[in-house]
Every structure is written in C-alpha cells, then in structure tokens.
C-alpha cells in the first residue's frame, strides 16, 4: 500500500481545493414575462425562448 513520505501542508491542501468553490448559478429575467429563469433555457412560466413561444404551458 502506498504511504506518503511527508504530511501534506495546509497550504498545499487549500491550494488544491481552491477550484472546488461553488459558484452561483447564472440566472436572468425572462424578457417576455419577467420571471427568473436559467440562462439559455426555456422559461418555465411562459414557455418562451429568445422572445418566441416554444412550448405551451398550462396556467
């Protein structure tokens, strides 16, 4: 079994983990209805994508 020769320092551990931070999801307001939606997706409230109604949503 492989065993490390030296203890991993706090600096090396934190440096390795520096890219693991969770970033907030990019959300925008729908230009048609104003609801908050994910970028580059169909609006769940009105079914519009790029100012065109793509799917019919039941109200």
mmCIF file of C-alpha atoms in Angstrom:
data_model
loop_
_atom_site.group_PDB
_atom_site.id
_atom_site.type_symbol
_atom_site.label_atom_id
_atom_site.label_comp_id
_atom_site.label_asym_id
_atom_site.label_seq_id
_atom_site.Cartn_x
_atom_site.Cartn_y
_atom_site.Cartn_z
ATOM 1 C CA UNK A 1 0.000 0.000 0.000
ATOM 2 C CA UNK A 2 1.324 3.452 -0.914
ATOM 3 C CA UNK A 3 2.055 5.718 2.031
ATOM 4 C CA UNK A 4 3.012 9.411 1.684
ATOM 5 C CA UNK A 5 6.529 10.222 2.830
ATOM 6 C CA UNK A 6 5.572 13.583 4.326
ATOM 7 C CA UNK A 7 2.499 15.281 5.733
ATOM 8 C CA UNK A 8 0.567 17.415 3.242
ATOM 9 C CA UNK A 9 0.722 21.006 4.428
ATOM 10 C CA UNK A 10 -2.338 23.189 4.947
ATOM 11 C CA UNK A 11 -1.152 25.447 2.142
ATOM 12 C CA UNK A 12 -0.955 22.604 -0.379
ATOM 13 C CA UNK A 13 -4.343 21.268 0.694
ATOM 14 C CA UNK A 14 -6.052 24.650 0.397
ATOM 15 C CA UNK A 15 -4.304 25.404 -2.892
ATOM 16 C CA UNK A 16 -5.584 22.137 -4.345
ATOM 17 C CA UNK A 17 -9.117 22.917 -3.148
ATOM 18 C CA UNK A 18 -9.127 26.481 -4.494
ATOM 19 C CA UNK A 19 -11.008 25.421 -7.639
ATOM 20 C CA UNK A 20 -13.698 23.470 -5.742
ATOM 21 C CA UNK A 21 -15.713 26.518 -4.666
ATOM 22 C CA UNK A 22 -19.368 26.550 -5.708
ATOM 23 C CA UNK A 23 -20.281 29.492 -7.913
ATOM 24 C CA UNK A 24 -23.778 30.989 -8.095
ATOM 25 C CA UNK A 25 -25.951 29.884 -11.000
ATOM 26 C CA UNK A 26 -26.330 32.488 -13.747
ATOM 27 C CA UNK A 27 -29.995 33.454 -13.746
ATOM 28 C CA UNK A 28 -31.708 36.175 -15.751
ATOM 29 C CA UNK A 29 -35.188 37.668 -16.025
ATOM 30 C CA UNK A 30 -37.388 36.459 -18.865
ATOM 31 C CA UNK A 31 -37.855 39.325 -21.339
ATOM 32 C CA UNK A 32 -41.423 38.224 -22.068
ATOM 33 C CA UNK A 33 -42.935 37.609 -18.613
ATOM 34 C CA UNK A 34 -40.219 38.850 -16.221
ATOM 35 C CA UNK A 35 -39.865 35.567 -14.306
ATOM 36 C CA UNK A 36 -36.436 34.436 -13.121
ATOM 37 C CA UNK A 37 -35.042 31.664 -15.322
ATOM 38 C CA UNK A 38 -31.739 29.985 -16.086
ATOM 39 C CA UNK A 39 -29.708 31.434 -18.912
ATOM 40 C CA UNK A 40 -30.073 29.704 -22.319
ATOM 41 C CA UNK A 41 -33.159 27.723 -21.269
ATOM 42 C CA UNK A 42 -36.894 27.863 -21.927
ATOM 43 C CA UNK A 43 -38.844 29.951 -19.407
ATOM 44 C CA UNK A 44 -40.850 27.628 -17.118
ATOM 45 C CA UNK A 45 -43.597 30.242 -16.624
ATOM 46 C CA UNK A 46 -44.435 31.275 -20.202
ATOM 47 C CA UNK A 47 -42.554 28.713 -22.355
ATOM 48 C CA UNK A 48 -40.644 31.352 -24.339
ATOM 49 C CA UNK A 49 -37.094 31.144 -25.657
ATOM 50 C CA UNK A 50 -35.498 34.100 -27.458
ATOM 51 C CA UNK A 51 -38.822 36.011 -27.471
ATOM 52 C CA UNK A 52 -40.628 33.138 -29.218
ATOM 53 C CA UNK A 53 -43.166 30.805 -27.606
ATOM 54 C CA UNK A 54 -41.613 27.363 -27.934
ATOM 55 C CA UNK A 55 -43.881 25.265 -25.700
ATOM 56 C CA UNK A 56 -47.409 25.736 -24.457
ATOM 57 C CA UNK A 57 -47.540 25.996 -20.663
ATOM 58 C CA UNK A 58 -50.708 25.291 -18.715
ATOM 59 C CA UNK A 59 -51.708 28.157 -16.465
#
